[in-house]
mmCIF file of C-alpha atoms in Angstrom:
data_model
loop_
_atom_site.group_PDB
_atom_site.id
_atom_site.type_symbol
_atom_site.label_atom_id
_atom_site.label_comp_id
_atom_site.label_asym_id
_atom_site.label_seq_id
_atom_site.Cartn_x
_atom_site.Cartn_y
_atom_site.Cartn_z
ATOM 1 C CA MET J 361 20.115 -25.921 -3.466
ATOM 2 C CA MET J 362 20.118 -22.589 -1.687
ATOM 3 C CA GLY J 363 22.126 -21.212 -4.578
ATOM 4 C CA VAL J 364 19.584 -22.112 -7.267
ATOM 5 C CA ASN J 365 16.734 -20.449 -5.396
ATOM 6 C CA TYR J 366 18.857 -17.399 -4.792
ATOM 7 C CA MET J 367 19.671 -17.172 -8.507
ATOM 8 C CA ILE J 368 15.997 -17.453 -9.485
ATOM 9 C CA TYR J 369 14.986 -14.676 -7.107
ATOM 10 C CA ARG J 370 17.814 -12.480 -8.299
ATOM 11 C CA ILE J 371 16.938 -12.966 -11.953
ATOM 12 C CA LEU J 372 13.240 -12.326 -11.235
ATOM 13 C CA ILE J 373 14.029 -9.155 -9.308
ATOM 14 C CA ILE J 374 16.255 -7.838 -12.088
ATOM 15 C CA VAL J 375 13.738 -8.697 -14.829
ATOM 16 C CA LEU J 376 10.779 -7.235 -12.946
ATOM 17 C CA SER J 377 12.560 -4.028 -11.976
ATOM 18 C CA SER J 378 13.678 -3.527 -15.581
ATOM 19 C CA MET J 379 10.115 -4.020 -16.788
ATOM 20 C CA LEU J 380 8.788 -1.646 -14.147
ATOM 21 C CA PHE J 381 11.390 0.971 -15.041
ATOM 22 C CA GLY J 382 10.552 0.672 -18.738
ATOM 23 C CA TYR J 383 6.843 0.811 -18.070
ATOM 24 C CA LEU J 384 7.070 3.909 -15.894
ATOM 25 C CA LEU J 385 9.394 5.698 -18.329
ATOM 26 C CA GLY J 386 7.130 4.823 -21.262
ATOM 27 C CA ARG J 387 4.086 5.938 -19.327
ATOM 28 C CA LYS J 388 5.655 9.289 -18.484
ATOM 29 C CA LEU J 389 6.871 9.961 -22.040
ATOM 30 C CA GLY J 390 3.605 8.713 -23.518
ATOM 31 C CA ARG J 391 1.590 11.048 -21.359
ATOM 32 C CA GLU J 392 3.685 14.012 -22.446
ATOM 33 C CA GLU J 393 3.399 13.057 -26.115
ATOM 34 C CA GLY J 394 -0.302 12.410 -25.809
ATOM 35 C CA LEU J 395 -0.878 15.758 -24.168
ATOM 36 C CA LYS J 396 1.032 17.559 -26.954
ATOM 37 C CA GLU J 397 -0.855 15.642 -29.635
ATOM 38 C CA GLY J 398 -4.129 16.431 -27.938
ATOM 39 C CA ILE J 399 -3.305 20.124 -27.852
ATOM 40 C CA LEU J 400 -2.418 20.048 -31.568
ATOM 41 C CA PHE J 401 -5.483 18.112 -32.631
ATOM 42 C CA THR J 402 -8.150 19.775 -30.515
ATOM 43 C CA PRO J 403 -8.642 22.865 -32.725
ATOM 44 C CA ILE J 404 -8.849 20.671 -35.848
ATOM 45 C CA ILE J 405 -11.370 18.324 -34.223
ATOM 46 C CA LEU J 406 -13.452 21.237 -32.963
ATOM 47 C CA ARG J 407 -13.404 22.889 -36.401
ATOM 48 C CA LYS J 408 -14.376 19.637 -38.106
ATOM 49 C CA ARG J 409 -17.284 19.091 -35.763
ATOM 50 C CA SER J 410 -18.378 22.723 -36.083
ATOM 51 C CA LEU J 411 -18.420 22.484 -39.872
ATOM 52 C CA GLU J 412 -20.282 19.180 -39.758
ATOM 53 C CA GLU J 413 -22.932 20.530 -37.431
ATOM 54 C CA GLY J 414 -23.118 23.888 -39.145
ATOM 55 C CA LYS J 415 -22.637 25.801 -35.927
ATOM 56 C CA CYS J 416 -19.756 26.671 -33.648
ATOM 57 C CA THR J 417 -19.237 23.883 -31.107
ATOM 58 C CA SER J 418 -18.142 26.230 -28.349
ATOM 59 C CA CYS J 419 -20.487 29.225 -28.715
ATOM 60 C CA GLY J 420 -23.345 27.710 -30.717
ATOM 61 C CA ARG J 421 -23.527 30.475 -33.356
ATOM 62 C CA GLU J 422 -24.691 29.210 -36.724
ATOM 63 C CA TYR J 423 -22.391 29.684 -39.689
ATOM 64 C CA PHE J 424 -25.015 29.652 -42.461
ATOM 65 C CA ASP J 425 -28.725 29.843 -42.720
ATOM 66 C CA LEU J 426 -30.187 26.748 -44.228
ATOM 67 C CA ASP J 427 -31.734 28.904 -46.967
ATOM 68 C CA GLY J 428 -28.248 29.669 -48.199
ATOM 69 C CA GLN J 429 -28.490 33.403 -47.439
ATOM 70 C CA SER J 430 -25.430 33.208 -45.175
ATOM 71 C CA MET L 1245 6.257 -23.673 16.899
ATOM 72 C CA GLU L 1246 8.142 -21.063 14.946
ATOM 73 C CA GLY L 1247 5.377 -21.058 12.374
ATOM 74 C CA LEU L 1248 2.657 -20.686 15.004
ATOM 75 C CA ASN L 1249 4.514 -17.780 16.609
ATOM 76 C CA ASP L 1250 4.921 -16.114 13.248
ATOM 77 C CA PHE L 1251 1.278 -16.633 12.441
ATOM 78 C CA SER L 1252 0.140 -15.156 15.777
ATOM 79 C CA VAL L 1253 2.357 -12.108 15.414
ATOM 80 C CA ILE L 1254 1.351 -11.515 11.806
ATOM 81 C CA PHE L 1255 -2.333 -12.012 12.566
ATOM 82 C CA LEU L 1256 -2.353 -9.716 15.618
ATOM 83 C CA THR L 1257 -0.254 -7.032 13.969
ATOM 84 C CA GLY L 1258 -2.470 -7.334 10.913
ATOM 85 C CA LEU L 1259 -5.495 -6.638 13.090
ATOM 86 C CA VAL L 1260 -3.763 -3.596 14.586
ATOM 87 C CA ILE L 1261 -2.759 -2.235 11.184
ATOM 88 C CA LYS L 1262 -6.186 -2.790 9.662
ATOM 89 C CA LEU L 1263 -7.914 -1.171 12.653
ATOM 90 C CA MET L 1264 -5.659 1.866 12.381
ATOM 91 C CA ASP L 1265 -6.243 2.057 8.646
ATOM 92 C CA ASP L 1266 -10.019 1.824 9.098
ATOM 93 C CA TYR L 1267 -9.827 4.464 11.797
ATOM 94 C CA LEU L 1268 -8.084 6.873 9.439
ATOM 95 C CA ASP L 1269 -10.346 6.087 6.486
ATOM 96 C CA GLN L 1270 -13.668 6.343 8.285
ATOM 97 C CA GLU L 1271 -15.075 8.926 5.878
ATOM 98 C CA ILE L 1272 -14.423 6.902 2.760
ATOM 99 C CA ASP L 1273 -15.891 3.795 4.375
ATOM 100 C CA ARG L 1274 -18.987 5.757 5.295
ATOM 101 C CA LEU L 1275 -19.281 7.046 1.720
ATOM 102 C CA ASN L 1276 -19.056 3.511 0.398
ATOM 103 C CA GLY L 1277 -21.637 2.367 2.941
ATOM 104 C CA ARG L 1278 -19.321 -0.211 4.488
ATOM 105 C CA LYS L 1279 -19.777 -1.450 8.018
ATOM 106 C CA THR L 1280 -16.439 -1.702 9.771
ATOM 107 C CA LEU L 1281 -15.780 -2.576 13.392
ATOM 108 C CA VAL L 1282 -14.205 0.857 13.876
ATOM 109 C CA LEU L 1283 -17.398 2.598 12.807
ATOM 110 C CA ARG L 1284 -19.309 0.551 15.389
ATOM 111 C CA LEU L 1285 -16.883 0.932 18.296
ATOM 112 C CA GLU L 1286 -15.838 4.539 17.644
ATOM 113 C CA ARG L 1287 -13.670 5.769 20.513
ATOM 114 C CA GLY L 1288 -13.487 2.371 22.200
ATOM 115 C CA ILE L 1289 -11.142 1.164 19.491
ATOM 116 C CA LEU L 1290 -7.933 2.712 20.838
ATOM 117 C CA PRO L 1291 -7.453 0.580 23.978
ATOM 118 C CA TYR L 1292 -8.207 -2.623 22.072
ATOM 119 C CA VAL L 1293 -5.670 -1.791 19.412
ATOM 120 C CA LEU L 1294 -3.003 -1.092 22.016
ATOM 121 C CA ILE L 1295 -3.782 -4.291 23.907
ATOM 122 C CA LEU L 1296 -3.570 -6.364 20.739
ATOM 123 C CA MET L 1297 -0.229 -4.734 20.016
ATOM 124 C CA THR L 1298 1.115 -5.689 23.443
ATOM 125 C CA PHE L 1299 0.069 -9.321 22.891
ATOM 126 C CA SER L 1300 1.999 -9.594 19.673
ATOM 127 C CA SER L 1301 4.955 -7.706 21.167
ATOM 128 C CA LEU L 1302 5.202 -10.397 23.831
ATOM 129 C CA ILE L 1303 5.590 -13.092 21.196
ATOM 130 C CA ASP L 1304 8.080 -11.383 18.886
ATOM 131 C CA PRO L 1305 8.732 -7.687 19.477
ATOM 132 C CA TYR L 1306 11.029 -7.222 16.478
ATOM 133 C CA LEU L 1307 8.662 -8.721 13.922
ATOM 134 C CA THR L 1308 5.752 -6.766 15.400
ATOM 135 C CA VAL L 1309 7.590 -3.461 15.184
ATOM 136 C CA SER L 1310 8.968 -4.296 11.733
ATOM 137 C CA LEU L 1311 5.531 -4.994 10.324
ATOM 138 C CA PHE L 1312 3.909 -2.030 12.025
ATOM 139 C CA TRP L 1313 6.573 0.457 10.975
ATOM 140 C CA ALA L 1314 6.570 -0.927 7.452
ATOM 141 C CA SER L 1315 2.824 -0.462 7.182
ATOM 142 C CA TYR L 1316 3.171 3.028 8.598
ATOM 143 C CA ILE L 1317 5.873 3.912 6.069
ATOM 144 C CA ILE L 1318 3.955 2.462 3.122
ATOM 145 C CA GLY L 1319 0.797 4.243 4.218
ATOM 146 C CA MET L 1320 2.678 7.524 4.720
ATOM 147 C CA GLY L 1321 4.488 7.297 1.411
ATOM 148 C CA MET L 1322 1.139 7.466 -0.319
ATOM 149 C CA ASP L 1323 0.418 10.875 1.105
ATOM 150 C CA MET L 1324 2.524 12.855 -1.319
ATOM 151 C CA ASP L 1325 0.861 16.264 -1.205
ATOM 152 C CA GLY L 1326 3.546 17.709 1.049
ATOM 153 C CA ASN L 1327 1.073 18.400 3.844
ATOM 154 C CA LYS L 1328 2.543 18.977 7.270
ATOM 155 C CA LEU L 1329 1.829 16.129 9.676
ATOM 156 C CA PRO L 1330 1.236 16.519 13.426
ATOM 157 C CA THR L 1331 4.975 16.068 14.028
ATOM 158 C CA GLY L 1332 5.674 19.187 11.971
ATOM 159 C CA LEU L 1333 7.447 17.137 9.325
ATOM 160 C CA LYS L 1334 6.270 16.513 5.797
ATOM 161 C CA ALA L 1335 5.176 13.002 4.883
ATOM 162 C CA TYR L 1336 8.290 12.106 2.918
ATOM 163 C CA GLN L 1337 10.551 13.442 5.674
ATOM 164 C CA GLU L 1338 8.772 11.277 8.186
ATOM 165 C CA VAL L 1339 9.199 8.302 5.866
ATOM 166 C CA ILE L 1340 12.948 8.930 5.680
ATOM 167 C CA VAL L 1341 13.222 9.236 9.462
ATOM 168 C CA MET L 1342 11.254 6.036 10.031
ATOM 169 C CA LEU L 1343 13.259 4.157 7.401
ATOM 170 C CA GLY L 1344 16.482 5.283 9.047
ATOM 171 C CA LEU L 1345 15.269 4.293 12.501
ATOM 172 C CA GLY L 1346 14.078 0.952 11.156
ATOM 173 C CA PHE L 1347 17.397 0.069 9.607
ATOM 174 C CA ILE L 1348 19.223 1.080 12.773
ATOM 175 C CA ALA L 1349 16.952 -0.495 15.358
ATOM 176 C CA LEU L 1350 15.529 -3.547 13.603
ATOM 177 C CA ASP L 1351 16.819 -6.606 11.823
ATOM 178 C CA LYS L 1352 17.527 -5.334 8.302
ATOM 179 C CA GLU L 1353 16.333 -8.437 6.501
ATOM 180 C CA GLU L 1354 13.146 -8.612 8.541
ATOM 181 C CA PHE L 1355 12.507 -4.922 7.914
ATOM 182 C CA ILE L 1356 13.007 -5.218 4.164
ATOM 183 C CA PHE L 1357 10.724 -8.241 4.185
ATOM 184 C CA SER L 1358 8.072 -6.264 6.063
ATOM 185 C CA LEU L 1359 8.335 -3.325 3.676
ATOM 186 C CA ALA L 1360 8.072 -5.598 0.634
ATOM 187 C CA ILE L 1361 5.101 -7.615 1.838
ATOM 188 C CA MET L 1362 3.264 -4.507 3.065
ATOM 189 C CA LEU L 1363 3.805 -2.842 -0.288
ATOM 190 C CA PHE L 1364 2.434 -5.967 -1.958
ATOM 191 C CA ILE L 1365 -0.680 -5.977 0.222
ATOM 192 C CA GLN L 1366 -1.176 -2.240 -0.266
ATOM 193 C CA LEU L 1367 -0.919 -2.515 -4.049
ATOM 194 C CA LEU L 1368 -3.278 -5.481 -4.130
ATOM 195 C CA ASP L 1369 -5.730 -3.564 -1.970
ATOM 196 C CA ASP L 1370 -5.485 -0.521 -4.231
ATOM 197 C CA TYR L 1371 -6.040 -2.671 -7.286
ATOM 198 C CA ILE L 1372 -9.129 -4.267 -5.756
ATOM 199 C CA ASP L 1373 -10.442 -0.903 -4.511
ATOM 200 C CA TYR L 1374 -10.031 0.571 -7.965
ATOM 201 C CA TYR L 1375 -12.441 -1.963 -9.410
ATOM 202 C CA LEU L 1376 -14.871 -2.524 -6.555
ATOM 203 C CA GLU L 1377 -15.386 0.838 -4.936
ATOM 204 C CA GLU L 1378 -17.428 3.759 -6.079
ATOM 205 C CA PHE L 1379 -15.291 6.266 -4.174
ATOM 206 C CA ILE L 1380 -11.565 5.666 -3.920
ATOM 207 C CA ASN L 1381 -8.846 7.544 -2.114
ATOM 208 C CA ARG L 1382 -7.131 10.055 -4.338
ATOM 209 C CA ASP L 1383 -3.757 8.650 -3.364
ATOM 210 C CA ASN L 1384 -4.538 5.209 -4.760
ATOM 211 C CA PHE L 1385 -1.321 3.811 -6.241
ATOM 212 C CA ILE L 1386 -3.036 3.219 -9.590
ATOM 213 C CA ASN L 1387 -3.305 6.978 -10.027
ATOM 214 C CA TYR L 1388 0.471 7.292 -9.845
ATOM 215 C CA LEU L 1389 1.758 4.127 -11.488
ATOM 216 C CA GLY L 1390 -1.007 3.112 -13.842
ATOM 217 C CA LYS L 1391 -2.459 -0.383 -13.879
ATOM 218 C CA GLY L 1392 0.579 -2.040 -15.469
ATOM 219 C CA GLY L 1393 2.972 -0.329 -13.095
ATOM 220 C CA THR L 1394 0.909 -1.380 -10.100
ATOM 221 C CA VAL L 1395 0.897 -5.007 -11.216
ATOM 222 C CA LEU L 1396 4.633 -4.993 -11.959
ATOM 223 C CA LEU L 1397 5.536 -3.337 -8.658
ATOM 224 C CA SER L 1398 3.336 -5.757 -6.733
ATOM 225 C CA PHE L 1399 5.031 -8.741 -8.419
ATOM 226 C CA LEU L 1400 8.415 -7.216 -7.651
ATOM 227 C CA SER L 1401 7.613 -6.709 -3.992
ATOM 228 C CA LEU L 1402 6.150 -10.207 -3.760
ATOM 229 C CA VAL L 1403 9.305 -11.717 -5.228
ATOM 230 C CA ILE L 1404 11.478 -9.762 -2.793
ATOM 231 C CA SER L 1405 9.443 -10.888 0.216
ATOM 232 C CA LEU L 1406 9.292 -14.494 -1.003
ATOM 233 C CA GLY L 1407 13.056 -14.395 -1.496
ATOM 234 C CA ILE L 1408 13.647 -13.293 2.087
ATOM 235 C CA SER L 1409 11.135 -15.619 3.768
ATOM 236 C CA TRP L 1410 8.591 -17.521 1.729
ATOM 237 C CA GLU L 1411 7.032 -19.050 4.863
ATOM 238 C CA ARG L 1412 6.196 -15.690 6.372
ATOM 239 C CA SER L 1413 5.045 -14.343 3.013
ATOM 240 C CA VAL L 1414 2.563 -17.188 2.720
ATOM 241 C CA ILE L 1415 1.365 -16.555 6.286
ATOM 242 C CA VAL L 1416 0.810 -12.860 5.529
ATOM 243 C CA ILE L 1417 -1.050 -13.651 2.332
ATOM 244 C CA PHE L 1418 -3.387 -16.039 4.167
ATOM 245 C CA ALA L 1419 -3.777 -13.886 7.292
ATOM 246 C CA THR L 1420 -4.756 -10.734 5.386
ATOM 247 C CA PRO L 1421 -8.144 -11.907 4.058
ATOM 248 C CA ILE L 1422 -8.975 -13.348 7.495
ATOM 249 C CA VAL L 1423 -8.248 -9.989 9.149
ATOM 250 C CA VAL L 1424 -10.271 -8.082 6.568
ATOM 251 C CA TRP L 1425 -13.174 -10.521 6.885
ATOM 252 C CA LEU L 1426 -13.143 -10.275 10.683
ATOM 253 C CA LEU L 1427 -13.206 -6.481 10.728
ATOM 254 C CA HIS L 1428 -15.592 -5.828 7.861
ATOM 255 C CA ARG L 1429 -18.485 -8.073 8.734
#
């Protein structure tokens, strides 16, 4: 009877520590990847928004006059 | 009788640990507008804490010290900025020293049990704090492990403590809310 309990605890400990290890590794790698992706995408996103709004998102200068005289 | 002894020791040591924790976290409790016994008693708290500790030492000195050291180590381990502590050691060095002393001086199984159950309580507390509180400590475990990691680690520590002594684990789990309720009215 003692043996069965012992086995269950052992299996649970092994399963949980594997899951924890995988989670933490995935979290670490995911953060690094996400940071890199963010760095790559930020200029594109900023440019897109600037073009949509017609003015620079960071400094606020307008690209074109609405009359089309540039 | 064994169970009653265990309950008394766990309850008293729990009070001591919670009082010490409240004493150290007074600022954050004030920010959150909580009323703790420590905030009311101020300096008077120290003698009471020591007296409570002597009571539980009379019943079972090894379990008392195990639980108290474990809580100290878990609480210290959170402070990972590498600040020098009053002893002149860094937090992680103090953790290593205390772990070493614990394994030499205390019953190994009891000490591992204490570490596991304290980690479980700490993680649970961090998880609850994360959702309930406006201001949380920067060294909340969720900031290091993420939500999933916190849940997994808390399950792992619970399984370890249940494996070593499920009776005591259950006592700790029931005693903790009582202690918190008593001190935070």
